[in-house]
Each structure stands twice: as structure tokens, then as C-alpha cells.
mmCIF file of C-alpha atoms in Angstrom:
data_model
loop_
_atom_site.group_PDB
_atom_site.id
_atom_site.type_symbol
_atom_site.label_atom_id
_atom_site.label_comp_id
_atom_site.label_asym_id
_atom_site.label_seq_id
_atom_site.Cartn_x
_atom_site.Cartn_y
_atom_site.Cartn_z
ATOM 1 C CA MET A 28 -32.944 27.438 13.341
ATOM 2 C CA GLU A 29 -31.678 28.583 9.960
ATOM 3 C CA PHE A 30 -29.299 31.117 8.500
ATOM 4 C CA LEU A 31 -29.737 32.115 4.845
ATOM 5 C CA ASP A 32 -32.178 29.214 4.414
ATOM 6 C CA ILE A 33 -29.585 26.703 5.650
ATOM 7 C CA PRO A 34 -30.073 24.851 8.973
ATOM 8 C CA LEU A 35 -27.392 25.645 11.530
ATOM 9 C CA PHE A 36 -27.565 22.120 12.950
ATOM 10 C CA ASP A 37 -29.292 18.794 12.400
ATOM 11 C CA ASP A 38 -29.033 15.273 13.795
ATOM 12 C CA ASP A 39 -26.967 14.058 10.825
ATOM 13 C CA PHE A 40 -23.972 15.809 12.403
ATOM 14 C CA TYR A 41 -23.685 13.072 15.043
ATOM 15 C CA LYS A 42 -24.016 10.395 12.376
ATOM 16 C CA MET A 43 -21.256 12.046 10.324
ATOM 17 C CA ILE A 44 -18.864 12.281 13.285
ATOM 18 C CA PHE A 45 -19.493 8.679 14.365
ATOM 19 C CA ARG A 46 -19.001 7.326 10.862
ATOM 20 C CA PHE A 47 -15.888 9.455 10.408
ATOM 21 C CA ILE A 48 -14.403 7.966 13.594
ATOM 22 C CA ILE A 49 -15.105 4.456 12.277
ATOM 23 C CA ASN A 50 -13.613 5.386 8.904
ATOM 24 C CA ILE A 51 -10.420 6.963 10.243
ATOM 25 C CA ALA A 52 -9.892 4.072 12.681
ATOM 26 C CA PHE A 53 -9.992 1.423 9.950
ATOM 27 C CA LEU A 54 -7.978 3.613 7.576
ATOM 28 C CA THR A 55 -5.260 3.849 10.227
ATOM 29 C CA LEU A 56 -5.217 0.046 10.484
ATOM 30 C CA ILE A 57 -4.904 -0.252 6.698
ATOM 31 C CA ILE A 58 -2.424 2.570 6.062
ATOM 32 C CA ARG A 59 -0.208 2.648 9.156
ATOM 33 C CA LEU A 60 -0.285 -0.963 10.367
ATOM 34 C CA ILE A 61 -0.586 -2.932 7.111
ATOM 35 C CA TYR A 62 0.720 -0.798 4.217
ATOM 36 C CA TYR A 63 3.469 1.370 5.748
ATOM 37 C CA PRO A 64 5.502 -1.321 7.626
ATOM 38 C CA TYR A 65 6.146 -3.045 4.275
ATOM 39 C CA ALA A 66 6.265 -0.141 1.815
ATOM 40 C CA LYS A 67 7.955 2.566 3.962
ATOM 41 C CA ARG A 68 6.500 5.261 1.678
ATOM 42 C CA LYS A 69 5.547 8.317 3.750
ATOM 43 C CA ASP A 70 4.423 10.245 0.670
ATOM 44 C CA TYR A 71 1.726 7.669 -0.054
ATOM 45 C CA VAL A 72 0.629 7.617 3.593
ATOM 46 C CA PHE A 73 -0.077 11.348 3.316
ATOM 47 C CA THR A 74 -1.877 10.853 -0.010
ATOM 48 C CA TYR A 75 -4.042 7.968 1.219
ATOM 49 C CA TYR A 76 -5.209 9.814 4.320
ATOM 50 C CA LEU A 77 -6.052 13.036 2.502
ATOM 51 C CA ILE A 78 -7.822 11.382 -0.431
ATOM 52 C CA SER A 79 -9.831 9.070 1.832
ATOM 53 C CA VAL A 80 -10.920 11.936 4.099
ATOM 54 C CA ILE A 81 -11.989 14.070 1.138
ATOM 55 C CA VAL A 82 -13.841 11.139 -0.458
ATOM 56 C CA PHE A 83 -15.628 10.421 2.836
ATOM 57 C CA PHE A 84 -16.903 13.961 3.322
ATOM 58 C CA LEU A 85 -17.691 14.402 -0.362
ATOM 59 C CA CYS A 86 -19.774 11.228 -0.457
ATOM 60 C CA PHE A 87 -21.466 11.988 2.851
ATOM 61 C CA THR A 88 -22.363 15.477 1.625
ATOM 62 C CA LEU A 89 -23.640 14.241 -1.726
ATOM 63 C CA LYS A 90 -25.655 11.579 0.077
ATOM 64 C CA LYS A 91 -27.960 14.396 1.170
ATOM 65 C CA TYR A 92 -29.058 14.616 -2.449
ATOM 66 C CA GLU A 93 -30.085 10.937 -2.356
ATOM 67 C CA LEU A 94 -27.757 9.750 -5.098
ATOM 68 C CA ASP A 95 -28.692 6.491 -6.747
ATOM 69 C CA ILE A 96 -26.294 3.554 -6.859
ATOM 70 C CA GLY A 97 -25.214 4.423 -10.407
ATOM 71 C CA MET A 98 -24.012 7.863 -9.373
ATOM 72 C CA ALA A 99 -22.230 6.430 -6.342
ATOM 73 C CA LEU A 100 -20.395 3.880 -8.482
ATOM 74 C CA GLY A 101 -19.545 6.632 -10.970
ATOM 75 C CA LEU A 102 -17.912 8.703 -8.250
ATOM 76 C CA PHE A 103 -16.080 5.615 -7.027
ATOM 77 C CA ALA A 104 -14.762 4.942 -10.535
ATOM 78 C CA ILE A 105 -13.630 8.543 -11.027
ATOM 79 C CA PHE A 106 -11.547 8.540 -7.854
ATOM 80 C CA GLY A 107 -10.357 5.005 -8.518
ATOM 81 C CA ILE A 108 -8.562 5.972 -11.758
ATOM 82 C CA ILE A 109 -6.622 8.916 -10.342
ATOM 83 C CA ARG A 110 -3.169 9.173 -11.886
ATOM 84 C CA TYR A 111 -0.315 11.593 -11.323
ATOM 85 C CA ARG A 112 1.175 12.446 -14.698
ATOM 86 C CA THR A 113 4.629 13.276 -13.313
ATOM 87 C CA ASP A 114 4.841 10.217 -11.061
ATOM 88 C CA PRO A 115 2.829 7.134 -12.129
ATOM 89 C CA ILE A 116 1.598 5.096 -9.171
ATOM 90 C CA PRO A 117 2.930 1.514 -8.914
ATOM 91 C CA ILE A 118 0.270 -1.185 -9.135
ATOM 92 C CA LYS A 119 0.435 -2.056 -5.419
ATOM 93 C CA GLU A 120 0.082 1.577 -4.345
ATOM 94 C CA MET A 121 -2.765 1.975 -6.838
ATOM 95 C CA THR A 122 -4.493 -1.016 -5.273
ATOM 96 C CA TYR A 123 -4.190 0.465 -1.790
ATOM 97 C CA LEU A 124 -5.574 3.736 -3.162
ATOM 98 C CA PHE A 125 -8.553 1.782 -4.492
ATOM 99 C CA VAL A 126 -8.974 0.126 -1.074
ATOM 100 C CA VAL A 127 -8.930 3.348 0.995
ATOM 101 C CA ILE A 128 -11.363 5.014 -1.403
ATOM 102 C CA GLY A 129 -13.633 1.971 -1.269
ATOM 103 C CA VAL A 130 -13.604 1.905 2.529
ATOM 104 C CA SER A 131 -14.424 5.622 2.678
ATOM 105 C CA VAL A 132 -17.292 5.207 0.205
ATOM 106 C CA ILE A 133 -18.729 2.277 2.183
ATOM 107 C CA ASN A 134 -18.556 4.143 5.479
ATOM 108 C CA SER A 135 -20.090 7.338 4.106
ATOM 109 C CA LEU A 136 -22.808 6.089 1.730
ATOM 110 C CA ALA A 137 -24.282 3.231 3.777
ATOM 111 C CA ASN A 138 -27.969 3.959 4.391
ATOM 112 C CA LYS A 139 -30.574 2.816 6.912
ATOM 113 C CA LYS A 140 -30.808 -0.576 5.213
ATOM 114 C CA MET A 141 -27.277 -1.331 6.427
ATOM 115 C CA SER A 142 -26.668 -1.664 10.175
ATOM 116 C CA TYR A 143 -23.561 -0.477 11.978
ATOM 117 C CA ALA A 144 -22.720 -4.114 12.620
ATOM 118 C CA GLU A 145 -22.653 -4.703 8.860
ATOM 119 C CA ILE A 146 -20.569 -1.569 8.240
ATOM 120 C CA ILE A 147 -18.005 -2.507 10.884
ATOM 121 C CA GLY A 148 -18.105 -6.134 9.729
ATOM 122 C CA ALA A 149 -17.300 -5.080 6.152
ATOM 123 C CA ASN A 150 -14.378 -3.001 7.387
ATOM 124 C CA VAL A 151 -13.072 -5.842 9.543
ATOM 125 C CA LEU A 152 -13.249 -8.272 6.624
ATOM 126 C CA ILE A 153 -11.354 -5.868 4.334
ATOM 127 C CA VAL A 154 -8.625 -5.375 6.941
ATOM 128 C CA SER A 155 -8.437 -9.138 7.596
ATOM 129 C CA VAL A 156 -8.033 -9.931 3.898
ATOM 130 C CA LEU A 157 -5.290 -7.303 3.568
ATOM 131 C CA ILE A 158 -3.394 -8.728 6.548
ATOM 132 C CA LEU A 159 -3.747 -12.265 5.222
ATOM 133 C CA ILE A 160 -2.494 -11.362 1.742
ATOM 134 C CA GLU A 161 0.213 -8.896 2.803
ATOM 135 C CA ARG A 162 1.784 -11.015 5.532
ATOM 136 C CA TYR A 163 1.134 -14.591 4.518
ATOM 137 C CA TRP A 164 0.132 -14.945 0.858
ATOM 138 C CA ALA A 165 2.011 -12.150 -0.903
ATOM 139 C CA LEU A 166 4.793 -13.383 -3.180
ATOM 140 C CA ARG A 167 8.190 -11.942 -2.419
ATOM 141 C CA GLN A 168 9.689 -9.794 -5.139
ATOM 142 C CA GLN A 169 13.066 -10.986 -6.431
ATOM 143 C CA GLU A 170 15.514 -8.186 -7.125
ATOM 144 C CA SER A 171 19.039 -8.122 -8.521
ATOM 145 C CA LYS A 172 22.236 -6.122 -8.162
ATOM 146 C CA SER A 173 25.376 -6.021 -10.281
ATOM 147 C CA ILE A 174 28.658 -6.195 -8.392
ATOM 148 C CA LEU A 175 32.270 -5.789 -9.483
ATOM 149 C CA TYR A 176 33.959 -8.658 -7.626
ATOM 150 C CA GLU A 177 37.718 -8.735 -7.151
ATOM 151 C CA ASN A 178 38.346 -12.237 -5.804
ATOM 152 C CA ILE A 179 38.106 -14.159 -9.066
ATOM 153 C CA GLU A 180 39.308 -17.392 -7.439
ATOM 154 C CA ASN A 181 35.813 -17.725 -5.988
ATOM 155 C CA VAL A 182 34.071 -17.489 -9.376
ATOM 156 C CA ARG A 183 35.071 -21.057 -10.236
ATOM 157 C CA PRO A 184 32.039 -23.389 -10.411
ATOM 158 C CA GLU A 185 33.406 -25.574 -7.620
ATOM 159 C CA ASN A 186 33.679 -22.476 -5.347
ATOM 160 C CA TYR A 187 30.058 -21.366 -5.864
ATOM 161 C CA LEU A 188 29.060 -21.842 -2.217
ATOM 162 C CA ILE A 189 32.165 -19.948 -1.036
ATOM 163 C CA LEU A 190 31.331 -17.124 -3.464
ATOM 164 C CA LYS A 191 27.708 -16.969 -2.302
ATOM 165 C CA GLN A 192 28.704 -16.964 1.368
ATOM 166 C CA ASP A 193 31.300 -14.232 0.792
ATOM 167 C CA LEU A 194 28.773 -12.044 -1.039
ATOM 168 C CA GLU A 195 26.138 -12.549 1.663
ATOM 169 C CA GLN A 196 28.647 -11.527 4.319
ATOM 170 C CA ARG A 197 29.644 -8.401 2.403
ATOM 171 C CA THR A 198 26.183 -7.265 1.335
ATOM 172 C CA GLY A 199 24.143 -8.407 4.332
ATOM 173 C CA LEU A 200 21.577 -9.919 1.956
ATOM 174 C CA LYS A 201 20.167 -13.427 1.834
ATOM 175 C CA ILE A 202 21.150 -14.280 -1.726
ATOM 176 C CA ASN A 203 18.985 -16.592 -3.787
ATOM 177 C CA LYS A 204 21.217 -16.989 -6.841
ATOM 178 C CA VAL A 205 24.541 -15.728 -8.233
ATOM 179 C CA THR A 206 25.483 -15.429 -11.890
ATOM 180 C CA VAL A 207 28.959 -14.632 -13.210
ATOM 181 C CA GLY A 208 29.363 -12.342 -16.215
ATOM 182 C CA ASP A 209 32.506 -10.930 -17.840
ATOM 183 C CA ILE A 210 35.855 -11.731 -16.200
ATOM 184 C CA ASP A 211 38.851 -9.389 -16.482
ATOM 185 C CA PHE A 212 42.023 -11.379 -15.761
ATOM 186 C CA LEU A 213 44.217 -8.289 -16.161
ATOM 187 C CA LYS A 214 42.450 -6.541 -13.287
ATOM 188 C CA ASP A 215 41.465 -9.741 -11.461
ATOM 189 C CA THR A 216 37.794 -8.688 -11.386
ATOM 190 C CA ALA A 217 34.495 -10.203 -12.482
ATOM 191 C CA ASN A 218 31.042 -8.773 -13.091
ATOM 192 C CA ILE A 219 28.640 -10.658 -10.847
ATOM 193 C CA THR A 220 24.868 -10.387 -10.549
ATOM 194 C CA ILE A 221 23.215 -11.391 -7.297
ATOM 195 C CA PHE A 222 19.518 -12.200 -6.934
ATOM 196 C CA TYR A 223 17.680 -11.816 -3.639
ATOM 197 C CA PHE A 224 14.165 -11.439 -2.285
ATOM 198 C CA SER A 225 13.185 -7.937 -1.212
ATOM 199 C CA GLY A 226 11.030 -7.054 1.778
ATOM 200 C CA LYS A 227 10.416 -8.896 5.023
ATOM 201 C CA GLY A 228 10.916 -12.582 5.105
ATOM 202 C CA ASP A 229 14.173 -12.475 3.138
ATOM 203 C CA GLY A 230 15.679 -14.894 5.606
#
């Protein structure tokens, strides 16, 4: 049955819905359970979901035109280099963007030569690698803060451990290193820089 030379329904609808369910399930694992607990960036969660959904339906629709692998990779590259001029994306967020686009392309463009077991297996492997890198292999980022410290008795080299303990108690951070800058004896203050690891696993 057609309307204006366009079929009202065909069997590919079921295939689209099933693949979309697979896609959104693995995207939720990647975005909500792997990326968000560490990054805490709700704006990127919104962006990743919307871009991945649009890429999925765009690729699935264009698949009807039997695109060759070159065209598919071209589309993948175009979406993979998206940049926001007013707010450049950090390298980690850009990598996750690349991942969610890649997952959506895999789930939408896989043809009859690729079984559902292979599709789901590819998704599982991607998620597993992300978990392994994010939780166990990722290097912690060392950050620093400058502090105006008033107890200059503790800035003596022999009182380094006392100084570090005092700063940890005040800031609530697990401090990796402390450096002492300018000292003002008139005001009994010192400029101190503390170094600590950001993210989970600070302790």
C-alpha cells in the first residue's frame, strides 16, 4: 500500500526499531554509566544522546540507498570532526563523541553479512574497553591550587609534613605535593601551591 508513490509500511520498520533499542541501550551504558559518573557534565550527556540518535537514523535512512563503504566512512568522518566554535570540546569529550557516533554507525549500517551476535559483540567489546580504560588504566590528572597561608611557622622545611597535614584537613583534598612561594613576614602569610589528583581514586 502506497501514498504518493511511497510505501506506508515495510518490514524494515521492525529492523529499525530493534536496532535502535540495541543502540540506545549500549549508548546508555557508555554515556550514563561510564562517562557521566566521572565527568559530571550534563551538557555533554544531552549532546551525545541527540547526536547519536540523529546519526543512527540518518545512517539507517541513507542505507536504503545502498551506500558503499567509502560514503559511510565519509559520513563518519564528517560527524567525527564536529566542533563548536564558541566552546571547543576537550579531547576526552571529543573522544567520547567519536565513540557514540561510531557505535551508532555500526548499529545502523551493519548489513546481512553481519549477524546480530556480531553487532552486539562489537558493542559489548567497546563498552568493556571503555570500562577498563576509564576505571583501571586511565591516568589521574594532577591539578594545582594557590593558597594564601597564614601560619608561616609551618612553611619551614622541617615542618613539611605538618604543613601538608594541615592543608589536607582544611581543603579536604589528598595532597600530592606542596610548594612554598613568596613569604610576607609583615603579614605573616605565604603563597603556597598544592598539587593533588583530580577525580575518583584521589585517596
